[in-house]
Short mmCIF file of C-alpha atoms and ligand atoms in Angstrom, two decimals:
data_model
loop_
_atom_site.label_atom_id
_atom_site.label_comp_id
_atom_site.label_asym_id
_atom_site.label_seq_id
_atom_site.Cartn_x
_atom_site.Cartn_y
_atom_site.Cartn_z
CA MET F 1 -236.35 43.42 57.72
CA THR F 2 -234.41 43.54 60.97
CA ARG F 3 -230.78 42.43 60.94
CA CYS F 4 -229.27 39.97 63.38
CA GLY F 5 -226.21 40.93 65.41
CA GLN F 6 -223.83 39.06 63.15
CA GLU F 7 -225.08 40.92 60.08
CA TYR F 8 -224.66 44.22 61.92
CA LEU F 9 -221.06 43.34 62.89
CA GLU F 10 -220.22 42.33 59.33
CA GLY F 11 -221.44 45.74 58.17
CA LEU F 12 -218.89 47.42 60.48
CA ARG F 13 -215.98 45.61 58.82
CA ASP F 14 -215.87 48.07 55.95
CA GLY F 15 -212.39 49.59 56.26
CA ARG F 16 -213.60 52.71 58.09
CA GLU F 17 -210.77 54.94 59.28
CA ILE F 18 -210.84 55.04 63.07
CA TRP F 19 -207.89 56.33 65.06
CA ILE F 20 -207.10 55.76 68.72
CA ASP F 21 -203.86 56.26 70.69
CA GLY F 22 -201.91 56.97 67.51
CA GLU F 23 -203.08 53.72 65.94
CA ARG F 24 -205.30 53.13 62.91
CA VAL F 25 -207.92 50.59 63.88
CA LYS F 26 -208.18 47.80 61.34
CA ASP F 27 -211.43 46.25 62.51
CA VAL F 28 -213.66 47.94 65.07
CA THR F 29 -215.36 44.62 65.88
CA ALA F 30 -212.04 42.98 66.84
CA HIS F 31 -209.98 45.80 68.39
CA PRO F 32 -209.69 45.65 72.23
CA ALA F 33 -210.81 49.28 72.51
CA PHE F 34 -214.16 48.59 70.87
CA ARG F 35 -214.98 44.90 70.39
CA SER F 36 -217.02 44.22 73.55
CA THR F 37 -219.18 47.27 73.02
CA ALA F 38 -219.63 46.34 69.36
CA ALA F 39 -220.84 42.97 70.64
CA SER F 40 -223.27 44.73 73.00
CA PHE F 41 -224.72 46.71 70.07
CA ALA F 42 -224.95 43.44 68.12
CA GLY F 43 -226.84 41.99 71.07
CA LEU F 44 -229.43 44.74 70.66
CA HIS F 45 -229.99 43.56 67.09
CA ASP F 46 -230.41 39.99 68.29
CA LEU F 47 -232.93 41.20 70.86
CA ALA F 48 -235.28 42.04 68.01
CA ASP F 49 -235.16 38.38 66.92
CA ASP F 50 -235.95 37.11 70.39
CA PRO F 51 -239.59 35.91 70.40
CA ALA F 52 -240.03 37.37 73.89
CA HIS F 53 -239.14 40.89 72.70
CA ARG F 54 -239.95 40.94 69.00
CA PRO F 55 -243.63 41.90 69.39
CA VAL F 56 -242.54 44.96 71.40
CA LEU F 57 -239.55 45.96 69.25
CA VAL F 58 -240.78 45.19 65.74
CA GLN F 59 -243.92 46.11 63.86
CA GLY F 60 -244.59 44.75 60.38
CA GLY F 61 -240.99 43.53 60.05
CA VAL F 62 -239.53 46.97 60.81
CA ARG F 63 -238.10 48.28 64.08
CA ARG F 64 -240.99 50.05 65.83
CA ALA F 65 -238.91 53.18 66.51
CA TYR F 66 -239.03 53.92 62.75
CA ALA F 67 -242.83 54.17 62.73
CA VAL F 68 -244.38 57.62 62.65
CA PRO F 69 -246.70 57.52 65.68
CA ARG F 70 -250.31 58.26 64.75
CA SER F 71 -251.90 58.16 68.20
CA TYR F 72 -251.26 58.26 71.93
CA GLU F 73 -251.30 54.43 71.88
CA ASP F 74 -248.52 54.45 69.27
CA LEU F 75 -246.41 56.65 71.53
CA VAL F 76 -246.94 54.25 74.42
CA ALA F 77 -246.01 51.26 72.22
CA ARG F 78 -242.88 53.07 71.06
CA ARG F 79 -241.89 53.84 74.64
CA GLN F 80 -242.25 50.15 75.53
CA ALA F 81 -239.82 49.37 72.70
CA PHE F 82 -237.41 52.08 73.93
CA ARG F 83 -237.63 50.61 77.42
CA THR F 84 -236.85 47.07 76.30
CA THR F 85 -233.77 48.34 74.46
CA ALA F 86 -232.66 50.56 77.35
CA GLU F 87 -232.95 47.73 79.87
CA ALA F 88 -230.49 45.63 77.87
CA SER F 89 -227.66 48.01 78.87
CA TYR F 90 -229.30 49.33 82.09
CA GLY F 91 -229.57 52.71 80.32
CA TYR F 92 -225.82 53.01 79.68
CA LEU F 93 -225.90 52.78 75.89
CA GLY F 94 -227.42 56.09 74.81
CA ARG F 95 -227.12 55.84 71.06
CA THR F 96 -228.89 52.55 70.54
CA PRO F 97 -230.36 51.91 67.05
CA ASP F 98 -233.77 53.22 68.14
CA TYR F 99 -232.36 56.69 68.90
CA MET F 100 -231.68 57.88 65.35
CA ALA F 101 -234.57 55.70 64.17
CA ALA F 102 -236.92 57.91 66.15
CA GLY F 103 -235.18 61.03 64.80
CA ALA F 104 -235.54 59.82 61.22
CA ALA F 105 -239.22 59.07 61.85
CA GLY F 106 -239.49 62.71 62.96
CA PHE F 107 -238.05 63.83 59.61
CA ALA F 108 -240.51 61.58 57.76
CA ALA F 109 -243.43 63.08 59.68
CA ALA F 110 -242.78 66.58 58.32
CA PRO F 111 -240.74 66.34 55.10
CA ASP F 112 -241.90 69.77 53.87
CA VAL F 113 -239.54 71.37 56.40
CA PHE F 114 -236.67 70.17 54.16
CA THR F 115 -237.96 72.22 51.26
CA GLY F 116 -235.88 75.37 51.56
CA GLY F 117 -235.52 78.43 49.37
CA THR F 118 -232.76 77.07 47.15
CA PHE F 119 -232.70 73.32 47.76
CA ASP F 120 -235.41 70.72 48.15
CA GLY F 121 -234.29 67.90 50.45
CA ALA F 122 -237.77 66.52 51.21
CA GLU F 123 -237.40 63.41 49.04
CA HIS F 124 -233.89 62.83 50.40
CA ALA F 125 -235.13 63.04 53.98
CA LEU F 126 -237.84 60.48 53.21
CA ALA F 127 -235.25 58.27 51.50
CA PHE F 128 -232.95 58.58 54.54
CA HIS F 129 -235.76 57.34 56.77
CA ARG F 130 -236.66 54.55 54.35
CA ARG F 131 -233.04 53.41 53.91
CA LEU F 132 -232.43 53.19 57.66
CA ALA F 133 -235.77 51.49 58.35
CA GLU F 134 -235.58 48.93 55.54
CA GLY F 135 -231.91 48.11 56.18
CA ASP F 136 -232.32 48.23 60.00
CA LEU F 137 -229.29 50.50 59.98
CA HIS F 138 -227.71 52.04 63.02
CA ALA F 139 -227.08 55.78 62.64
CA ALA F 140 -225.16 58.22 64.84
CA PHE F 141 -225.05 61.98 64.44
CA THR F 142 -222.62 64.86 64.86
CA LEU F 143 -224.03 68.34 65.20
CA GLY F 144 -221.43 70.11 67.35
CA ASN F 145 -218.56 72.25 66.09
CA PRO F 146 -214.92 72.32 67.20
CA ASP F 147 -214.43 74.79 70.05
CA GLY F 148 -213.50 78.29 69.01
CA GLY F 149 -216.44 79.27 66.87
CA GLU F 150 -217.40 79.02 63.22
CA ASP F 151 -214.20 79.08 61.20
CA ASP F 152 -212.56 76.99 58.55
CA ARG F 153 -212.13 74.06 60.96
CA THR F 154 -215.89 73.65 61.22
CA LEU F 155 -217.29 71.29 58.63
CA ARG F 156 -218.43 73.15 55.52
CA VAL F 157 -219.06 72.68 51.82
CA VAL F 158 -216.02 73.50 49.69
CA ALA F 159 -217.08 72.42 46.20
CA GLU F 160 -219.85 71.06 44.04
CA ARG F 161 -219.07 68.24 41.66
CA ASP F 162 -221.09 66.15 39.27
CA GLY F 163 -223.50 64.19 41.40
CA GLY F 164 -222.80 65.79 44.76
CA ILE F 165 -220.80 68.03 47.05
CA VAL F 166 -217.38 68.00 48.71
CA VAL F 167 -217.14 68.76 52.44
CA ARG F 168 -214.14 69.62 54.59
CA GLY F 169 -213.67 70.21 58.34
CA ALA F 170 -214.70 68.65 61.64
CA LYS F 171 -217.74 67.94 63.80
CA THR F 172 -217.49 66.96 67.45
CA VAL F 173 -218.64 64.35 69.91
CA GLY F 174 -220.04 61.67 67.65
CA THR F 175 -221.36 59.28 70.25
CA GLY F 176 -221.49 55.77 68.84
CA ALA F 177 -220.13 57.02 65.50
CA VAL F 178 -217.45 54.33 65.34
CA PHE F 179 -220.23 51.71 65.65
CA ALA F 180 -222.61 53.29 63.15
CA ASP F 181 -223.69 52.31 59.65
CA GLU F 182 -224.29 55.97 58.80
CA ILE F 183 -223.51 59.30 60.43
CA LEU F 184 -225.89 62.20 60.09
CA VAL F 185 -223.93 65.45 59.98
CA GLY F 186 -225.64 68.79 60.56
CA THR F 187 -225.97 71.84 62.78
CA ILE F 188 -228.52 72.47 65.48
CA GLU F 189 -227.33 75.84 66.78
CA PRO F 190 -228.59 78.92 64.91
CA LEU F 191 -226.49 80.03 61.95
CA ALA F 192 -226.04 83.57 60.64
CA PRO F 193 -228.35 84.19 57.63
CA ASP F 194 -225.35 84.54 55.28
CA ASP F 195 -223.44 81.51 56.62
CA THR F 196 -224.43 79.24 53.77
CA ALA F 197 -221.16 77.27 53.69
CA HIS F 198 -221.85 75.72 57.11
CA ALA F 199 -225.59 75.38 56.52
CA LEU F 200 -225.99 71.79 55.43
CA THR F 201 -227.16 68.40 56.62
CA PHE F 202 -226.14 65.10 55.08
CA SER F 203 -225.77 61.45 55.90
CA VAL F 204 -222.48 59.73 55.22
CA ARG F 205 -221.14 56.21 55.49
CA PRO F 206 -218.18 55.94 57.91
CA ASP F 207 -216.09 54.28 55.17
CA ALA F 208 -216.39 57.28 52.84
CA PRO F 209 -212.91 58.13 51.47
CA GLY F 210 -211.39 61.04 53.41
CA LEU F 211 -213.54 60.50 56.50
CA LYS F 212 -211.70 59.93 59.79
CA LEU F 213 -213.02 59.22 63.27
CA ILE F 214 -210.69 60.26 66.09
CA SER F 215 -211.75 58.31 69.15
CA ARG F 216 -211.49 59.41 72.75
CA THR F 217 -209.87 57.16 75.38
CA SER F 218 -211.44 53.73 75.42
CA TYR F 219 -212.70 52.81 78.88
CA GLU F 220 -213.40 49.35 77.53
CA GLU F 221 -209.73 48.86 76.72
CA ARG F 222 -208.67 49.99 80.19
CA SER F 223 -211.10 47.68 81.93
CA ARG F 224 -209.54 44.51 83.34
CA SER F 225 -212.50 42.14 83.22
CA VAL F 226 -216.29 42.13 83.28
CA PHE F 227 -216.12 41.34 87.01
CA ASP F 228 -213.91 44.36 87.72
CA HIS F 229 -215.60 46.82 85.33
CA PRO F 230 -219.00 45.39 84.47
CA LEU F 231 -220.30 48.51 82.68
CA SER F 232 -217.27 50.13 81.08
CA SER F 233 -216.04 46.78 79.74
CA ARG F 234 -219.27 46.30 77.74
CA TYR F 235 -221.15 49.57 77.30
CA ASP F 236 -218.48 52.08 76.31
CA GLU F 237 -220.32 53.55 73.34
CA ASN F 238 -217.40 55.83 72.50
CA ASP F 239 -217.39 59.46 71.35
CA ALA F 240 -215.36 60.43 68.32
CA MET F 241 -214.49 63.56 66.43
CA LEU F 242 -215.49 63.35 62.79
CA VAL F 243 -212.96 64.81 60.39
CA CYS F 244 -213.74 65.15 56.68
CA GLU F 245 -210.85 65.81 54.33
CA ASP F 246 -212.63 66.54 51.08
CA VAL F 247 -215.29 63.91 51.48
CA PHE F 248 -217.65 63.49 48.54
CA VAL F 249 -221.36 63.31 49.43
CA PRO F 250 -223.82 62.33 46.67
CA TRP F 251 -226.80 64.67 46.27
CA GLU F 252 -229.27 61.97 47.31
CA ARG F 253 -227.65 61.97 50.77
CA VAL F 254 -227.86 65.75 51.19
CA LEU F 255 -230.87 66.77 53.27
CA THR F 256 -230.38 70.54 53.54
CA TYR F 257 -227.97 72.62 51.50
CA ARG F 258 -226.69 76.18 51.84
CA ASP F 259 -229.84 77.01 53.79
CA PRO F 260 -229.32 78.32 57.34
CA VAL F 261 -233.07 78.35 58.07
CA ALA F 262 -233.90 74.81 56.92
CA THR F 263 -230.69 73.43 58.49
CA GLY F 264 -231.90 74.46 61.96
CA ALA F 265 -235.62 73.99 61.31
CA ILE F 266 -235.35 70.26 60.62
CA TRP F 267 -234.65 69.79 64.34
CA TRP F 268 -237.27 72.14 65.77
CA GLN F 269 -240.09 72.11 63.21
CA THR F 270 -240.15 68.35 62.70
CA PRO F 271 -240.69 66.01 65.67
CA ALA F 272 -237.07 64.74 65.37
CA TYR F 273 -235.75 66.41 68.54
CA LEU F 274 -238.87 65.54 70.55
CA ASN F 275 -238.60 61.94 69.36
CA PHE F 276 -234.98 61.89 70.53
CA VAL F 277 -236.13 63.12 73.93
CA HIS F 278 -238.84 60.44 74.07
CA GLN F 279 -236.17 57.77 73.64
CA SER F 280 -233.62 59.34 75.94
CA ALA F 281 -236.17 60.19 78.67
CA THR F 282 -237.20 56.53 78.70
CA ARG F 283 -233.56 55.47 78.86
CA PHE F 284 -232.92 57.98 81.67
CA TRP F 285 -235.84 56.61 83.68
CA THR F 286 -234.40 53.08 83.25
CA LYS F 287 -230.91 54.23 84.26
CA LEU F 288 -232.22 55.91 87.42
CA GLU F 289 -234.09 52.73 88.32
CA PHE F 290 -230.86 50.79 87.93
CA LEU F 291 -228.87 53.26 90.05
CA THR F 292 -231.53 53.32 92.73
CA GLY F 293 -231.53 49.53 92.76
CA LEU F 294 -227.78 49.64 93.28
CA ALA F 295 -228.26 52.04 96.19
CA ILE F 296 -230.75 49.70 97.85
CA LEU F 297 -228.41 46.71 97.44
CA ILE F 298 -225.46 48.71 98.83
CA THR F 299 -227.36 49.75 101.95
CA ARG F 300 -228.37 46.11 102.53
CA SER F 301 -224.82 44.95 102.04
CA HIS F 302 -223.60 47.64 104.48
CA GLY F 303 -226.33 46.71 106.99
CA THR F 304 -227.50 50.34 107.08
CA GLU F 305 -230.86 49.89 105.36
CA GLN F 306 -232.90 50.35 108.55
CA LEU F 307 -231.31 53.65 109.64
CA PRO F 308 -233.87 56.46 109.29
CA PRO F 309 -231.57 58.81 107.28
CA VAL F 310 -230.73 55.93 104.93
CA VAL F 311 -234.42 55.05 104.52
CA GLN F 312 -235.07 58.71 103.68
CA ALA F 313 -232.17 58.89 101.23
CA VAL F 314 -233.54 55.85 99.40
CA GLY F 315 -236.97 57.49 99.48
CA ARG F 316 -235.49 60.56 97.78
CA LEU F 317 -233.94 58.38 95.08
CA LEU F 318 -237.26 56.59 94.52
CA GLY F 319 -238.85 60.03 94.22
CA MET F 320 -236.32 60.86 91.49
CA VAL F 321 -237.25 57.65 89.66
CA ALA F 322 -240.89 58.67 89.85
CA GLN F 323 -240.01 62.11 88.46
CA ALA F 324 -238.16 60.55 85.54
CA LYS F 325 -241.15 58.29 84.87
CA ALA F 326 -243.64 61.14 85.21
CA PHE F 327 -241.86 63.18 82.53
CA VAL F 328 -242.15 60.32 80.04
CA LEU F 329 -245.81 59.66 80.78
CA ALA F 330 -246.70 63.36 80.79
CA ALA F 331 -244.94 64.02 77.46
CA GLU F 332 -246.98 61.20 75.93
CA ALA F 333 -250.25 62.35 77.52
CA SER F 334 -249.69 65.92 76.28
CA TYR F 335 -249.06 64.73 72.71
CA GLU F 336 -249.56 67.19 69.89
CA GLU F 337 -250.52 66.73 66.25
CA VAL F 338 -247.87 67.29 63.60
CA ASP F 339 -248.89 69.30 60.56
CA GLY F 340 -252.59 69.19 61.42
CA GLY F 341 -252.36 65.43 62.03
CA ARG F 342 -250.93 64.63 58.58
CA GLY F 343 -247.58 63.93 60.24
CA GLY F 344 -249.11 61.93 63.08
CA VAL F 345 -248.37 62.93 66.67
CA ARG F 346 -245.34 63.89 68.73
CA PRO F 347 -244.69 63.99 72.50
CA GLY F 348 -245.70 67.32 74.08
CA GLN F 349 -243.09 70.04 73.64
CA GLU F 350 -243.35 71.76 76.99
CA ILE F 351 -242.80 68.61 79.04
CA SER F 352 -240.16 67.20 76.68
CA HIS F 353 -237.97 70.28 76.92
CA ALA F 354 -238.47 70.40 80.69
CA GLN F 355 -237.27 66.80 80.89
CA ARG F 356 -233.85 67.97 79.65
CA ILE F 357 -233.60 70.45 82.50
CA MET F 358 -234.75 67.93 85.08
CA ALA F 359 -232.44 65.13 83.88
CA GLY F 360 -229.36 67.34 83.58
CA GLU F 361 -229.81 68.57 87.14
CA LEU F 362 -231.07 65.35 88.71
CA TYR F 363 -228.40 62.94 87.49
CA PRO F 364 -225.39 64.46 89.30
CA ARG F 365 -227.54 64.76 92.44
CA ALA F 366 -228.55 61.07 92.28
CA VAL F 367 -224.92 60.02 91.78
CA GLN F 368 -223.80 62.14 94.74
CA ASP F 369 -226.57 60.77 96.99
CA ILE F 370 -225.63 57.16 96.21
CA LYS F 371 -221.93 57.86 96.77
CA LEU F 372 -222.85 59.23 100.22
CA LEU F 373 -224.73 56.01 100.98
CA ALA F 374 -221.81 53.89 99.80
CA GLY F 375 -218.94 55.58 101.70
CA GLY F 376 -215.33 54.36 101.67
CA ALA F 377 -216.23 50.79 100.74
CA LEU F 378 -216.64 52.05 97.19
CA VAL F 379 -212.90 52.70 97.13
CA GLN F 380 -211.50 50.11 99.53
CA LEU F 381 -211.77 47.20 97.16
CA PRO F 382 -209.29 44.54 96.05
CA ALA F 383 -207.55 45.66 92.88
CA SER F 384 -209.19 42.94 90.88
CA GLY F 385 -211.18 39.74 91.09
CA ARG F 386 -207.87 37.87 90.81
CA ASP F 387 -207.24 38.67 94.49
CA LEU F 388 -210.25 36.55 95.36
CA LEU F 389 -208.94 33.64 93.32
CA HIS F 390 -205.37 33.76 94.63
CA PRO F 391 -204.59 30.73 96.86
CA GLU F 392 -202.81 32.78 99.54
CA LEU F 393 -204.63 36.12 99.31
CA GLY F 394 -208.11 34.78 98.48
CA PRO F 395 -208.95 33.53 102.01
CA LEU F 396 -207.85 36.89 103.49
CA VAL F 397 -209.95 38.86 101.05
CA ARG F 398 -212.92 36.60 101.69
CA ARG F 399 -212.48 37.09 105.42
CA TYR F 400 -212.10 40.88 105.52
CA PHE F 401 -214.21 42.14 102.64
CA GLY F 402 -217.48 40.41 103.50
CA THR F 403 -220.21 41.56 105.90
CA PRO F 404 -222.67 39.35 107.86
CA GLY F 405 -224.90 37.63 105.32
CA HIS F 406 -222.93 39.14 102.42
CA PRO F 407 -219.96 36.99 101.34
CA ALA F 408 -216.91 38.91 100.11
CA GLU F 409 -217.32 37.79 96.52
CA ASP F 410 -220.90 39.14 96.30
CA ARG F 411 -219.98 42.35 98.06
CA VAL F 412 -216.87 43.05 95.99
CA LYS F 413 -218.89 42.30 92.85
CA LEU F 414 -221.63 44.76 93.90
CA LEU F 415 -219.22 47.52 94.92
CA LYS F 416 -217.15 47.19 91.76
CA LEU F 417 -220.32 47.59 89.73
CA ALA F 418 -221.21 50.61 91.86
CA TRP F 419 -217.78 52.20 91.37
CA ASP F 420 -218.00 51.69 87.62
CA ALA F 421 -221.41 53.40 87.65
CA LEU F 422 -220.59 56.20 90.09
CA GLY F 423 -216.89 56.93 90.37
CA SER F 424 -214.91 55.61 87.42
CA GLU F 425 -213.78 57.59 84.37
CA PHE F 426 -216.68 55.93 82.56
CA ALA F 427 -219.01 57.25 85.28
CA GLY F 428 -217.62 60.78 84.89
CA ARG F 429 -218.29 60.63 81.17
CA HIS F 430 -221.88 59.60 81.93
CA GLU F 431 -222.39 62.58 84.21
CA GLN F 432 -221.19 64.85 81.42
CA TYR F 433 -223.34 62.97 78.93
CA GLU F 434 -226.56 63.43 80.89
CA ARG F 435 -225.85 67.14 81.13
CA PHE F 436 -224.75 67.79 77.57
CA TYR F 437 -225.87 65.19 75.06
CA HIS F 438 -228.82 67.28 73.90
CA GLY F 439 -227.01 70.61 74.07
CA ALA F 440 -225.53 72.81 76.78
CA PRO F 441 -227.76 74.07 79.62
CA HIS F 442 -227.89 77.63 78.23
CA VAL F 443 -229.44 76.19 75.06
CA TYR F 444 -232.12 73.99 76.59
CA LEU F 445 -232.99 76.54 79.26
CA THR F 446 -233.55 79.09 76.50
CA MET F 447 -235.65 76.54 74.58
CA GLN F 448 -237.87 76.18 77.62
CA THR F 449 -238.64 79.88 77.69
CA ARG F 450 -240.23 79.34 74.26
CA ALA F 451 -241.81 75.93 74.86
CA GLY F 452 -242.90 76.63 78.43
CA ALA F 453 -246.21 78.12 79.60
CA ALA F 454 -244.80 81.62 80.13
CA GLU F 455 -248.00 83.41 79.07
CA ARG F 456 -250.22 81.37 81.35
CA CYS F 457 -247.80 81.88 84.28
CA GLU F 458 -247.65 85.60 83.63
CA SER F 459 -251.42 86.00 83.24
CA LEU F 460 -252.06 84.17 86.50
CA ALA F 461 -249.68 86.47 88.37
CA GLN F 462 -251.14 89.47 86.53
CA ALA F 463 -254.70 88.38 87.45
CA CYS F 464 -253.69 88.45 91.11
CA LEU F 465 -252.17 91.93 90.71
CA ASP F 466 -255.26 93.13 88.83
CA GLY F 467 -257.53 91.86 91.60
CA TYR F 468 -256.57 94.52 94.12
CA GLY F 469 -255.32 98.09 94.39
CA LEU F 470 -254.56 100.75 96.93
CA GLY F 471 -258.26 101.10 97.73
CA THR F 472 -259.09 97.39 98.07
CA THR F 473 -260.64 96.47 101.41
CA ARG F 474 -260.44 93.00 103.01
C1 FAD M 1 -220.68 62.66 76.46
C2 FAD M 1 -221.26 63.54 75.39
C3 FAD M 1 -221.82 62.95 74.27
C4 FAD M 1 -222.32 63.75 73.23
N1 FAD M 1 -222.83 63.16 72.10
C5 FAD M 1 -223.15 63.92 71.04
C6 FAD M 1 -223.55 63.34 69.80
O1 FAD M 1 -223.63 62.13 69.66
N2 FAD M 1 -223.81 64.15 68.76
C7 FAD M 1 -223.72 65.50 68.86
O2 FAD M 1 -223.99 66.18 67.87
N3 FAD M 1 -223.36 66.08 70.02
C8 FAD M 1 -223.07 65.32 71.09
N4 FAD M 1 -222.68 65.90 72.27
C9 FAD M 1 -222.27 67.30 72.18
C10 FAD M 1 -223.26 68.17 72.71
O3 FAD M 1 -224.24 68.35 71.74
C11 FAD M 1 -222.49 69.44 73.05
O4 FAD M 1 -221.67 69.15 74.17
C12 FAD M 1 -223.44 70.52 73.37
O5 FAD M 1 -224.10 70.92 72.21
C13 FAD M 1 -222.76 71.74 73.98
O6 FAD M 1 -221.75 72.20 73.13
P1 FAD M 1 -220.29 72.38 73.71
O7 FAD M 1 -219.87 71.10 74.33
O8 FAD M 1 -219.48 72.94 72.59
O9 FAD M 1 -220.45 73.38 74.87
P2 FAD M 1 -220.45 75.03 74.83
O10 FAD M 1 -221.50 75.45 73.92
O11 FAD M 1 -219.02 75.37 74.53
O12 FAD M 1 -220.81 75.30 76.28
C14 FAD M 1 -219.95 74.91 77.37
C15 FAD M 1 -220.26 75.81 78.54
O13 FAD M 1 -219.85 77.14 78.22
C16 FAD M 1 -220.79 78.08 78.73
N5 FAD M 1 -221.39 78.78 77.59
C17 FAD M 1 -221.02 78.67 76.29
N6 FAD M 1 -221.75 79.48 75.52
C18 FAD M 1 -222.62 80.10 76.32
C19 FAD M 1 -223.66 81.06 76.09
N7 FAD M 1 -223.94 81.54 74.89
N8 FAD M 1 -224.37 81.47 77.16
C20 FAD M 1 -224.09 80.98 78.40
N9 FAD M 1 -223.13 80.10 78.68
C21 FAD M 1 -222.40 79.66 77.66
C22 FAD M 1 -221.77 77.27 79.54
O14 FAD M 1 -221.31 77.15 80.87
C23 FAD M 1 -221.74 75.92 78.89
O15 FAD M 1 -222.21 74.90 79.75
C24 FAD M 1 -222.25 65.14 73.34
C25 FAD M 1 -221.68 65.73 74.47
C26 FAD M 1 -221.20 64.94 75.49
C27 FAD M 1 -220.59 65.59 76.69
#
């Protein structure tokens, strides 16, 4: 059963301990730092009830992203669902409900990976997937550690009690964690073989006693109005540090335990990570389309759209959109079987990992190119829409901020949207997000050396070398 937006919002009013600006947040759905974005997430739940979108988003009463894809056609259908969700926020909400849904489906496709040497989490992983799917729950995840290495600040197990474990310490950058029904806590970076205390994965409710979420600055709260900050006022998905002060986790929510190998393997030997990339690559493609659309509208509003360098710059952006699209389509076309087909199929590894490299490098370039097209108009804007409405100032603003065929109100609206997307603090966070949300560059570049076609590349170069020698004649 899918939940409507109202049901989702009610689930967030559970007394969770969120902190921002020295204040304990009483209700994340009502607080000015979070409420509009909570409403945007709720809107995504309502989307699944909309007859126009339901056939794409839902299959057999369950969100399609939870299904384990069994064929190429299933991957395509899942991407269409990802795309519908991504379009609702123009690609700016990264941790939409389908993100962790796809990850959980990856766990369900290969549950044996959770069977470690000392702990068997296979049934718990399947139950995690079932619980999220049947409850249409929205899960976030925190896998990063506080800066400064593995020490006693990093989340670890400190005790076993009847019925479960006690964890203490922190995990970083929980995107969307304040808006989640559950938070999956784990580790994706390799652990030392004897580091069993940090080697665990579990799912926890945000209202668990002892659990705190320390939020970063809210861009939503700083925004003045939807007109002035159309993206940051509504799609500020938040990133929070998760702190556990002796939080009790029941065994049935523990997926890996004191097992450094299984704790890492659940990301790489199940399709979970590749499923994440399938969702985020589709979202990235949508976001680039949106940004390129903005660029086209800006050049028209500036009256520069016919200039050859501007035409070429737009052509380059459209080429980037095509690249983003090509990575999604190619990952689907190069699908691979999971566990001899018993676990269905997953997007191709080589292309999926390469997408991370492409997106991390392309995004800042696209942003820079559009800023160049926009020029000073991106900055020289009235402080707020109120200037347009003011009886004395309004006529002046309307006179001096318009261009032929583009009334001031339309132009200010467009350029304020562009600034929010390209130059605001919210925009800076998005640049960092596209570079880091799936790990730092040194991690995904190293992954590519394993997933990439190194042998084939080497053998082709070697074949050329082998084809001639000192005595070869032309
Ligand atoms: C906006 C945003 C949202 C995020 N959301 C989530 C989330 O929801 N859940 C989650 O689990 N994580 C999330 N992440 C965290 C992300 O997973 C981490 O940022 C990522 O794993 C990198 O870790 P780090 O930030 O500690 O960077 P580091 O590992 O500290 O790397 C920072 C830089 O240091 C250098 N460096 C460090 N180590 C090496 C090395 N061994 N070799 C070479 N260079 C090195 C590189 O220049 C690197 O870019 C998010 C990150 C951002 C920015």
